mmCIF file of C-alpha atoms in Angstrom:
data_model
loop_
_atom_site.group_PDB
_atom_site.id
_atom_site.type_symbol
_atom_site.label_atom_id
_atom_site.label_comp_id
_atom_site.label_asym_id
_atom_site.label_seq_id
_atom_site.Cartn_x
_atom_site.Cartn_y
_atom_site.Cartn_z
ATOM 1 C CA ILE L 1 -22.575 45.630 -52.399
ATOM 2 C CA GLY L 2 -24.592 44.974 -49.254
ATOM 3 C CA ALA L 3 -25.850 48.544 -49.047
ATOM 4 C CA LEU L 4 -26.830 48.572 -52.725
ATOM 5 C CA CYS L 5 -28.705 45.274 -52.361
ATOM 6 C CA MET L 6 -30.543 46.532 -49.297
ATOM 7 C CA SER L 7 -31.423 49.794 -51.058
ATOM 8 C CA GLY L 8 -32.858 47.791 -53.946
ATOM 9 C CA GLY L 9 -34.707 45.580 -51.485
ATOM 10 C CA HIS L 10 -36.389 48.500 -49.753
ATOM 11 C CA LEU L 11 -37.313 49.999 -53.126
ATOM 12 C CA ALA L 12 -38.777 46.664 -54.260
ATOM 13 C CA MET L 13 -40.758 46.523 -50.988
ATOM 14 C CA ALA L 14 -42.655 49.590 -52.150
ATOM 15 C CA PHE L 15 -44.418 47.431 -54.773
ATOM 16 C CA GLU L 16 -46.486 44.357 -53.976
ATOM 17 C CA GLN L 17 -45.462 42.517 -57.172
ATOM 18 C CA SER L 18 -41.757 42.486 -56.175
ATOM 19 C CA PHE L 19 -42.242 41.389 -52.554
ATOM 20 C CA LEU L 20 -40.283 38.112 -52.781
ATOM 21 C CA LEU L 21 -37.470 39.760 -54.754
ATOM 22 C CA ALA L 22 -37.337 42.435 -52.062
ATOM 23 C CA LEU L 23 -36.882 39.826 -49.328
ATOM 24 C CA VAL L 24 -34.054 38.154 -51.257
ATOM 25 C CA LEU L 25 -32.249 41.464 -51.803
ATOM 26 C CA LEU L 26 -32.612 42.433 -48.151
ATOM 27 C CA VAL L 27 -31.321 39.081 -46.905
ATOM 28 C CA VAL L 28 -28.348 39.018 -49.307
ATOM 29 C CA GLY L 29 -27.543 42.672 -48.639
ATOM 30 C CA SER L 30 -27.649 42.181 -44.893
ATOM 31 C CA GLY L 31 -25.314 39.192 -45.261
ATOM 32 C CA PHE L 32 -22.760 41.280 -47.151
ATOM 33 C CA LEU L 33 -23.030 44.245 -44.808
ATOM 34 C CA LYS L 34 -23.366 43.155 -41.185
ATOM 35 C CA GLY L 35 -20.485 40.774 -40.570
ATOM 36 C CA ASN L 36 -17.964 42.752 -42.581
ATOM 37 C CA ILE L 37 -18.751 46.169 -41.158
ATOM 38 C CA SER L 38 -18.645 44.742 -37.626
ATOM 39 C CA ALA L 39 -15.193 43.288 -38.347
ATOM 40 C CA GLN L 40 -14.101 46.751 -39.529
ATOM 41 C CA VAL L 41 -15.242 48.251 -36.242
ATOM 42 C CA GLY L 42 -13.047 45.749 -34.430
ATOM 43 C CA ALA L 43 -10.127 46.708 -36.674
ATOM 44 C CA LEU L 44 -10.226 50.246 -35.263
ATOM 45 C CA TYR L 45 -8.711 49.002 -31.984
ATOM 46 C CA PRO L 46 -5.186 47.536 -31.748
ATOM 47 C CA ARG L 47 -4.321 44.896 -29.195
ATOM 48 C CA ASP L 48 -3.084 47.357 -26.578
ATOM 49 C CA GLU L 49 -6.521 49.067 -26.432
ATOM 50 C CA GLU L 50 -8.706 46.057 -25.693
ATOM 51 C CA ALA L 51 -10.493 47.860 -22.843
ATOM 52 C CA LEU L 52 -11.936 50.279 -25.396
ATOM 53 C CA ARG L 53 -13.204 47.643 -27.829
ATOM 54 C CA THR L 54 -16.496 46.906 -26.052
ATOM 55 C CA ARG L 55 -17.121 50.636 -25.721
ATOM 56 C CA GLY L 56 -16.393 51.011 -29.431
ATOM 57 C CA PHE L 57 -19.053 48.487 -30.334
ATOM 58 C CA ALA L 58 -21.455 50.233 -27.949
ATOM 59 C CA ILE L 59 -20.835 53.488 -29.842
ATOM 60 C CA PHE L 60 -21.373 51.590 -33.098
ATOM 61 C CA SER L 61 -24.720 50.364 -31.759
ATOM 62 C CA VAL L 62 -25.697 53.972 -31.002
ATOM 63 C CA ALA L 63 -25.563 54.812 -34.705
ATOM 64 C CA ILE L 64 -27.621 51.721 -35.528
ATOM 65 C CA ASN L 65 -30.155 52.626 -32.866
ATOM 66 C CA VAL L 66 -30.498 56.192 -34.127
ATOM 67 C CA GLY L 67 -31.975 54.603 -37.236
ATOM 68 C CA ALA L 68 -33.998 52.189 -35.125
ATOM 69 C CA VAL L 69 -35.521 55.142 -33.256
ATOM 70 C CA THR L 70 -36.297 57.346 -36.236
ATOM 71 C CA GLY L 71 -37.321 54.460 -38.534
ATOM 72 C CA PRO L 72 -40.574 53.438 -36.796
ATOM 73 C CA LEU L 73 -41.438 57.086 -36.111
ATOM 74 C CA LEU L 74 -40.928 58.180 -39.707
ATOM 75 C CA THR L 75 -42.312 55.102 -41.454
ATOM 76 C CA GLY L 76 -45.195 54.882 -38.984
ATOM 77 C CA LEU L 77 -46.109 58.486 -39.778
ATOM 78 C CA LEU L 78 -45.747 57.973 -43.545
ATOM 79 C CA ALA L 79 -47.868 54.818 -43.326
ATOM 80 C CA LYS L 80 -50.571 56.651 -41.396
ATOM 81 C CA VAL L 81 -50.666 59.606 -43.801
ATOM 82 C CA TYR L 82 -49.648 58.247 -47.221
ATOM 83 C CA GLY L 83 -49.407 54.439 -46.988
ATOM 84 C CA TRP L 84 -46.636 51.883 -46.448
ATOM 85 C CA HIS L 85 -45.298 52.174 -50.005
ATOM 86 C CA TYR L 86 -43.853 55.596 -49.176
ATOM 87 C CA GLY L 87 -42.296 54.254 -45.989
ATOM 88 C CA PHE L 88 -40.311 51.589 -47.840
ATOM 89 C CA GLY L 89 -39.289 54.089 -50.525
ATOM 90 C CA MET L 90 -37.965 56.407 -47.835
ATOM 91 C CA ALA L 91 -35.991 53.507 -46.336
ATOM 92 C CA ALA L 92 -34.266 52.997 -49.707
ATOM 93 C CA ILE L 93 -33.273 56.668 -49.807
ATOM 94 C CA PHE L 94 -31.805 56.513 -46.297
ATOM 95 C CA MET L 95 -29.892 53.326 -47.153
ATOM 96 C CA LEU L 96 -28.284 55.079 -50.113
ATOM 97 C CA ALA L 97 -27.427 58.007 -47.842
ATOM 98 C CA GLY L 98 -25.764 55.530 -45.476
ATOM 99 C CA LEU L 99 -23.711 54.103 -48.363
ATOM 100 C CA ALA L 100 -22.616 57.630 -49.381
ATOM 101 C CA THR L 101 -21.571 58.341 -45.776
ATOM 102 C CA TYR L 102 -19.537 55.131 -45.688
ATOM 103 C CA LEU L 103 -17.739 55.909 -48.951
ATOM 104 C CA VAL L 104 -16.929 59.471 -47.884
ATOM 105 C CA GLY L 105 -15.497 58.283 -44.558
ATOM 106 C CA TYR L 106 -13.738 55.184 -45.925
ATOM 107 C CA ARG L 107 -10.356 56.928 -46.062
ATOM 108 C CA HIS L 108 -10.435 57.326 -42.266
ATOM 109 C CA LEU L 109 -10.535 53.567 -41.666
ATOM 110 C CA PRO L 110 -7.296 51.689 -40.848
ATOM 111 C CA ALA L 111 -5.209 50.620 -43.811
ATOM 112 C CA ARG L 112 -6.436 47.390 -45.326
ATOM 113 C CA VAL L 113 -4.408 44.300 -44.475
ATOM 114 C CA GLU L 114 -3.289 42.734 -47.750
ATOM 115 C CA ARG L 115 -4.009 39.080 -48.451
ATOM 116 C CA ARG L 116 -0.888 37.156 -47.413
ATOM 117 C CA THR L 117 0.039 33.854 -45.934
ATOM 118 C CA PHE L 118 0.734 34.327 -42.259
ATOM 119 C CA GLU L 119 2.239 31.953 -39.798
ATOM 120 C CA ARG L 120 -1.080 31.898 -37.914
ATOM 121 C CA ASP L 121 -3.270 31.296 -40.983
ATOM 122 C CA ARG L 122 -3.282 27.594 -40.133
ATOM 123 C CA LEU L 123 -5.584 27.179 -37.175
ATOM 124 C CA THR L 124 -3.862 25.695 -34.153
ATOM 125 C CA ALA L 125 -5.470 23.595 -31.455
ATOM 126 C CA ALA L 126 -5.715 26.749 -29.306
ATOM 127 C CA ASP L 127 -7.458 28.569 -32.177
ATOM 128 C CA ARG L 128 -9.979 25.769 -32.558
ATOM 129 C CA GLY L 129 -10.588 25.850 -28.810
ATOM 130 C CA VAL L 130 -11.304 29.590 -29.005
ATOM 131 C CA ILE L 131 -13.696 29.069 -31.921
ATOM 132 C CA LEU L 132 -15.597 26.371 -30.012
ATOM 133 C CA ALA L 133 -15.782 28.616 -26.927
ATOM 134 C CA LEU L 134 -17.113 31.498 -29.046
ATOM 135 C CA VAL L 135 -19.762 29.235 -30.581
ATOM 136 C CA ALA L 136 -20.784 28.195 -27.054
ATOM 137 C CA VAL L 137 -21.128 31.841 -26.016
ATOM 138 C CA MET L 138 -23.216 32.520 -29.128
ATOM 139 C CA LEU L 139 -25.486 29.582 -28.303
ATOM 140 C CA ILE L 140 -25.992 30.994 -24.799
ATOM 141 C CA SER L 141 -26.784 34.435 -26.268
ATOM 142 C CA ILE L 142 -29.688 32.895 -28.208
ATOM 143 C CA PHE L 143 -31.653 32.830 -24.934
ATOM 144 C CA GLN L 144 -31.093 36.577 -24.491
ATOM 145 C CA SER L 145 -32.065 37.222 -28.100
ATOM 146 C CA VAL L 146 -35.308 35.218 -27.818
ATOM 147 C CA ALA L 147 -36.267 37.119 -24.659
ATOM 148 C CA TYR L 148 -35.338 40.435 -26.309
ATOM 149 C CA TYR L 149 -36.541 40.246 -29.919
ATOM 150 C CA GLN L 150 -40.082 39.145 -29.076
ATOM 151 C CA LEU L 151 -40.696 42.888 -28.727
ATOM 152 C CA ALA L 152 -40.629 43.072 -32.527
ATOM 153 C CA ASN L 153 -42.927 40.068 -33.016
ATOM 154 C CA VAL L 154 -45.750 39.502 -30.516
ATOM 155 C CA LEU L 155 -45.404 42.725 -28.511
ATOM 156 C CA PRO L 156 -47.153 44.941 -31.142
ATOM 157 C CA VAL L 157 -50.014 42.424 -31.299
ATOM 158 C CA TRP L 158 -50.344 42.392 -27.512
ATOM 159 C CA ILE L 159 -50.153 46.202 -27.318
ATOM 160 C CA GLN L 160 -52.866 46.601 -29.951
ATOM 161 C CA ALA L 161 -55.186 44.246 -28.062
ATOM 162 C CA GLN L 162 -54.377 44.837 -24.385
ATOM 163 C CA VAL L 163 -52.976 48.368 -23.891
ATOM 164 C CA ALA L 164 -55.017 51.548 -23.416
ATOM 165 C CA LEU L 165 -53.526 53.554 -26.299
ATOM 166 C CA ASP L 166 -55.928 56.494 -26.110
ATOM 167 C CA VAL L 167 -54.441 59.394 -24.160
ATOM 168 C CA GLY L 168 -57.096 62.102 -24.218
ATOM 169 C CA SER L 169 -57.951 62.709 -27.863
ATOM 170 C CA PHE L 170 -54.624 61.256 -29.062
ATOM 171 C CA THR L 171 -54.057 57.589 -29.901
ATOM 172 C CA ILE L 172 -50.496 56.353 -29.499
ATOM 173 C CA PRO L 173 -49.374 54.657 -32.771
ATOM 174 C CA VAL L 174 -48.255 51.095 -32.002
ATOM 175 C CA PRO L 175 -45.054 51.418 -34.129
ATOM 176 C CA TRP L 176 -43.865 54.202 -31.807
ATOM 177 C CA TYR L 177 -43.193 51.611 -29.119
ATOM 178 C CA GLN L 178 -40.562 50.123 -31.430
ATOM 179 C CA SER L 179 -38.563 53.342 -31.008
ATOM 180 C CA ILE L 180 -38.330 53.180 -27.210
ATOM 181 C CA ASP L 181 -35.882 50.310 -26.834
ATOM 182 C CA PRO L 182 -33.316 51.720 -29.320
ATOM 183 C CA LEU L 183 -33.774 55.159 -27.746
ATOM 184 C CA PHE L 184 -32.709 53.778 -24.382
ATOM 185 C CA SER L 185 -29.893 51.873 -26.079
ATOM 186 C CA ILE L 186 -28.635 55.331 -27.078
ATOM 187 C CA LEU L 187 -29.333 57.143 -23.814
ATOM 188 C CA GLY L 188 -27.860 54.278 -21.808
ATOM 189 C CA VAL L 189 -24.420 54.402 -23.457
ATOM 190 C CA PRO L 190 -23.030 57.401 -21.504
ATOM 191 C CA LEU L 191 -24.472 55.985 -18.267
ATOM 192 C CA LEU L 192 -22.963 52.541 -18.817
ATOM 193 C CA PHE L 193 -19.619 54.044 -19.827
ATOM 194 C CA TRP L 194 -19.620 55.981 -16.542
ATOM 195 C CA ILE L 195 -20.578 52.886 -14.547
ATOM 196 C CA TRP L 196 -17.957 50.713 -16.247
ATOM 197 C CA ARG L 197 -15.274 53.386 -15.775
ATOM 198 C CA LYS L 198 -16.039 53.660 -12.065
ATOM 199 C CA GLN L 199 -15.998 49.869 -11.754
ATOM 200 C CA ALA L 200 -12.697 49.707 -13.650
ATOM 201 C CA GLU L 201 -11.133 52.231 -11.267
ATOM 202 C CA ARG L 202 -11.903 49.791 -8.437
ATOM 203 C CA ARG L 203 -10.884 46.798 -10.612
ATOM 204 C CA ARG L 204 -14.464 45.538 -10.443
ATOM 205 C CA GLU L 205 -15.670 46.061 -14.013
ATOM 206 C CA PRO L 206 -17.497 42.888 -15.147
ATOM 207 C CA GLY L 207 -15.803 40.789 -17.798
ATOM 208 C CA ASP L 208 -17.328 40.136 -21.185
ATOM 209 C CA LEU L 209 -19.133 36.957 -20.118
ATOM 210 C CA ALA L 210 -20.451 38.664 -16.986
ATOM 211 C CA LYS L 211 -21.841 41.545 -19.067
ATOM 212 C CA ILE L 212 -23.551 39.086 -21.391
ATOM 213 C CA GLY L 213 -25.058 37.428 -18.314
ATOM 214 C CA ILE L 214 -26.238 40.771 -16.937
ATOM 215 C CA GLY L 215 -27.961 41.402 -20.261
ATOM 216 C CA ALA L 216 -29.811 38.095 -19.831
ATOM 217 C CA TRP L 217 -31.018 38.983 -16.330
ATOM 218 C CA LEU L 218 -32.148 42.455 -17.485
ATOM 219 C CA ALA L 219 -34.106 40.869 -20.357
ATOM 220 C CA ALA L 220 -35.762 38.505 -17.864
ATOM 221 C CA LEU L 221 -36.616 41.396 -15.534
ATOM 222 C CA SER L 222 -38.080 43.432 -18.397
ATOM 223 C CA ASN L 223 -40.424 40.583 -19.322
ATOM 224 C CA LEU L 224 -41.494 40.358 -15.698
ATOM 225 C CA ILE L 225 -42.556 44.014 -15.964
ATOM 226 C CA LEU L 226 -45.236 42.975 -18.469
ATOM 227 C CA VAL L 227 -46.293 40.098 -16.239
ATOM 228 C CA ALA L 228 -46.703 42.528 -13.332
ATOM 229 C CA ALA L 229 -48.619 44.994 -15.516
ATOM 230 C CA ILE L 230 -51.082 42.307 -16.637
ATOM 231 C CA LEU L 231 -51.655 41.096 -13.088
ATOM 232 C CA ILE L 232 -52.151 44.641 -11.785
ATOM 233 C CA ALA L 233 -54.626 45.467 -14.585
ATOM 234 C CA ASP L 234 -56.626 42.323 -13.677
ATOM 235 C CA GLY L 235 -58.465 42.114 -16.993
ATOM 236 C CA ALA L 236 -58.666 45.853 -17.667
ATOM 237 C CA PRO L 237 -56.600 47.550 -20.408
ATOM 238 C CA VAL L 238 -52.955 47.928 -19.382
ATOM 239 C CA HIS L 239 -51.625 51.454 -18.810
ATOM 240 C CA PRO L 240 -49.374 52.545 -21.732
ATOM 241 C CA VAL L 241 -46.470 53.303 -19.369
ATOM 242 C CA TRP L 242 -45.875 49.605 -18.620
ATOM 243 C CA PRO L 243 -44.843 48.536 -22.153
ATOM 244 C CA MET L 244 -42.714 51.705 -22.274
ATOM 245 C CA LEU L 245 -40.823 50.500 -19.183
ATOM 246 C CA TYR L 246 -40.499 47.047 -20.754
ATOM 247 C CA CYS L 247 -38.989 48.498 -23.945
ATOM 248 C CA ALA L 248 -36.671 50.769 -21.934
ATOM 249 C CA GLY L 249 -35.357 47.813 -19.926
ATOM 250 C CA MET L 250 -34.799 45.840 -23.108
ATOM 251 C CA GLY L 251 -32.752 48.706 -24.544
ATOM 252 C CA ILE L 252 -30.336 48.519 -21.598
ATOM 253 C CA ALA L 253 -30.276 44.700 -21.746
ATOM 254 C CA PHE L 254 -29.286 44.884 -25.413
ATOM 255 C CA LEU L 255 -26.392 47.208 -24.595
ATOM 256 C CA TYR L 256 -25.011 44.746 -22.090
ATOM 257 C CA TYR L 257 -25.077 41.613 -24.204
ATOM 258 C CA TRP L 258 -24.936 42.318 -27.952
ATOM 259 C CA PRO L 259 -22.105 44.897 -28.382
ATOM 260 C CA THR L 260 -20.149 42.894 -25.796
ATOM 261 C CA LEU L 261 -20.581 39.704 -27.828
ATOM 262 C CA LEU L 262 -19.374 41.434 -31.001
ATOM 263 C CA ALA L 263 -16.376 42.875 -29.169
ATOM 264 C CA LEU L 264 -15.555 39.448 -27.757
ATOM 265 C CA VAL L 265 -15.621 37.883 -31.228
ATOM 266 C CA SER L 266 -13.552 40.731 -32.655
ATOM 267 C CA ARG L 267 -10.906 40.382 -29.966
ATOM 268 C CA THR L 268 -10.542 36.626 -29.701
ATOM 269 C CA ALA L 269 -11.451 35.063 -33.070
ATOM 270 C CA PRO L 270 -8.361 34.127 -35.116
ATOM 271 C CA ALA L 271 -7.555 36.658 -37.843
ATOM 272 C CA SER L 272 -8.127 34.233 -40.723
ATOM 273 C CA VAL L 273 -11.742 33.594 -39.622
ATOM 274 C CA ASN L 274 -12.510 36.858 -37.835
ATOM 275 C CA ALA L 275 -15.130 38.193 -40.271
ATOM 276 C CA THR L 276 -16.537 34.678 -40.650
ATOM 277 C CA MET L 277 -17.039 34.394 -36.901
ATOM 278 C CA MET L 278 -18.788 37.773 -36.988
ATOM 279 C CA GLY L 279 -21.144 36.250 -39.531
ATOM 280 C CA VAL L 280 -21.680 33.261 -37.249
ATOM 281 C CA ALA L 281 -22.550 35.674 -34.419
ATOM 282 C CA PHE L 282 -25.280 37.174 -36.582
ATOM 283 C CA THR L 283 -26.408 33.654 -37.493
ATOM 284 C CA SER L 284 -27.312 33.258 -33.815
ATOM 285 C CA LEU L 285 -29.928 35.980 -34.429
ATOM 286 C CA PHE L 286 -31.279 33.900 -37.328
ATOM 287 C CA VAL L 287 -31.703 30.951 -34.987
ATOM 288 C CA ALA L 288 -33.246 33.151 -32.294
ATOM 289 C CA ASN L 289 -35.740 34.740 -34.674
ATOM 290 C CA ASN L 290 -36.878 31.342 -35.948
ATOM 291 C CA LEU L 291 -37.449 30.302 -32.344
ATOM 292 C CA ILE L 292 -39.265 33.584 -31.680
ATOM 293 C CA GLY L 293 -41.663 32.889 -34.543
ATOM 294 C CA TRP L 294 -42.288 29.341 -33.307
ATOM 295 C CA ILE L 295 -42.776 30.413 -29.672
ATOM 296 C CA GLY L 296 -44.961 33.296 -30.816
ATOM 297 C CA GLY L 297 -47.397 30.705 -32.152
ATOM 298 C CA TYR L 298 -48.204 29.797 -28.550
ATOM 299 C CA TYR L 299 -49.425 33.333 -27.784
ATOM 300 C CA GLU L 300 -53.046 32.418 -28.537
ATOM 301 C CA ARG L 301 -52.798 29.194 -26.519
ATOM 302 C CA MET L 302 -51.476 30.829 -23.349
ATOM 303 C CA SER L 303 -52.596 33.723 -21.215
ATOM 304 C CA PRO L 304 -50.577 36.932 -21.759
ATOM 305 C CA ALA L 305 -49.089 36.632 -18.260
ATOM 306 C CA GLN L 306 -47.955 33.076 -18.982
ATOM 307 C CA PHE L 307 -46.527 34.078 -22.357
ATOM 308 C CA TRP L 308 -44.362 36.913 -21.041
ATOM 309 C CA GLY L 309 -43.489 34.866 -17.963
ATOM 310 C CA LEU L 310 -42.153 32.193 -20.333
ATOM 311 C CA HIS L 311 -39.877 34.773 -21.933
ATOM 312 C CA ALA L 312 -38.680 35.919 -18.524
ATOM 313 C CA ALA L 313 -37.696 32.297 -17.852
ATOM 314 C CA ILE L 314 -35.945 32.064 -21.235
ATOM 315 C CA GLY L 315 -33.893 35.184 -20.468
ATOM 316 C CA ALA L 316 -33.067 33.905 -17.004
ATOM 317 C CA THR L 317 -31.858 30.631 -18.554
ATOM 318 C CA GLY L 318 -29.205 32.600 -20.427
ATOM 319 C CA GLY L 319 -28.107 34.204 -17.158
ATOM 320 C CA ILE L 320 -27.950 30.834 -15.390
ATOM 321 C CA LEU L 321 -25.841 29.321 -18.195
ATOM 322 C CA VAL L 322 -23.360 32.188 -17.865
ATOM 323 C CA LEU L 323 -23.147 31.578 -14.130
ATOM 324 C CA LEU L 324 -22.531 27.868 -14.711
ATOM 325 C CA PHE L 325 -20.094 28.001 -17.619
ATOM 326 C CA GLY L 326 -18.828 31.608 -17.721
ATOM 327 C CA GLY L 327 -15.578 30.884 -15.875
ATOM 328 C CA MET L 328 -14.715 27.893 -18.056
ATOM 329 C CA LEU L 329 -15.491 29.790 -21.278
ATOM 330 C CA THR L 330 -13.460 32.810 -20.152
ATOM 331 C CA ARG L 331 -10.432 30.585 -19.560
ATOM 332 C CA ALA L 332 -10.888 28.918 -22.954
ATOM 333 C CA LEU L 333 -11.076 32.279 -24.709
ATOM 334 C CA ALA L 334 -7.980 33.503 -22.882
ATOM 335 C CA GLY L 335 -6.025 30.522 -24.252
ATOM 336 C CA GLY L 336 -5.837 31.906 -27.770
ATOM 337 C CA VAL L 337 -3.368 34.464 -29.083
ATOM 338 C CA GLN L 338 -4.973 37.843 -29.704
ATOM 339 C CA GLN L 339 -5.466 38.157 -33.446
ATOM 340 C CA PRO L 340 -3.803 41.055 -35.364
ATOM 341 C CA LEU L 341 -6.615 43.005 -36.986
ATOM 342 C CA ARG L 342 -4.776 46.182 -37.903
ATOM 343 C CA ALA L 343 -2.203 46.555 -40.641
ATOM 344 C CA SER L 344 0.149 48.063 -38.056
ATOM 345 C CA ALA L 345 0.091 44.867 -36.011
ATOM 346 C CA GLN L 346 3.207 42.730 -36.182
ATOM 347 C CA THR L 347 2.823 39.987 -38.771
ATOM 348 C CA ILE L 348 5.152 37.241 -39.936
ATOM 349 C CA GLU L 349 5.008 36.440 -43.636
ATOM 350 C CA VAL L 350 6.071 32.965 -44.677
ATOM 351 C CA GLU L 351 6.449 31.128 -47.960
ATOM 352 C CA ARG L 352 3.522 29.156 -49.307
#
């Protein structure tokens, strides 16, 4: 249902008269798709393979980022040559192709857990404590998301105005920069897997909260790259390499904090509210993007260095909150019983 709604939304985007209908279809479709498909990813890993769950969500993000890389390149090219209407029409075709892929591969997913009444359907005090701890982690992640997602809001405006896009006789299309961060989110997966494996061999792999904190610090550092570039340029156009480095750093920051957050929710949220908590995790992006739009309004009131410095401070705030409360939240999350996502997990059926 979500994929069909999103396909219809992209198709409606191709026509100016159906713009508002397109937004509604895209929002509803995304709501049906994101939380549920993320819960299905978590269901691929039984309780005795928890170490692989974060890596599984990182692999899942690779597929998403393949689209995020090719999307701006393809739609940017179509917009330049034929107009934006063709770009949105092509997005609808690719969404339908994604739905076909999902239906063909559906039989490979774990068996569906039938609707029953389980002993753990009634939330215990420990369950409620886990839910509150997860909400706290999601609130902290909003700082990372604000520092990260500004690259899709103000960054293109700043690049258009402040970056030297002409390289010889070629002008770099601004949408191409939107492909760099997902590209590095793909290229960074094998590197991070290698790093985490080496750390695990020495029993020094960071925990989930620590990885989310590292993502915050990397987002802060990436914003400082733009601050440095502006100060070095000293009023002249900024070299195009600097925003490339910024986007690359953001791609690695995303890998540290977002797949880890989804894996954490998948592993610790009680089974009866697991998909719901996935939806709540995505709601944190809704909050972050509203804040991004509001903060973006200050772009014209601040100097570019001050604006990106502000976002470095916002990212760093997320890292500081993890340092302050990470240990307490980790203990709270460990207090819950691991939820049985797979049909093969042991379940206890009781009478209503």
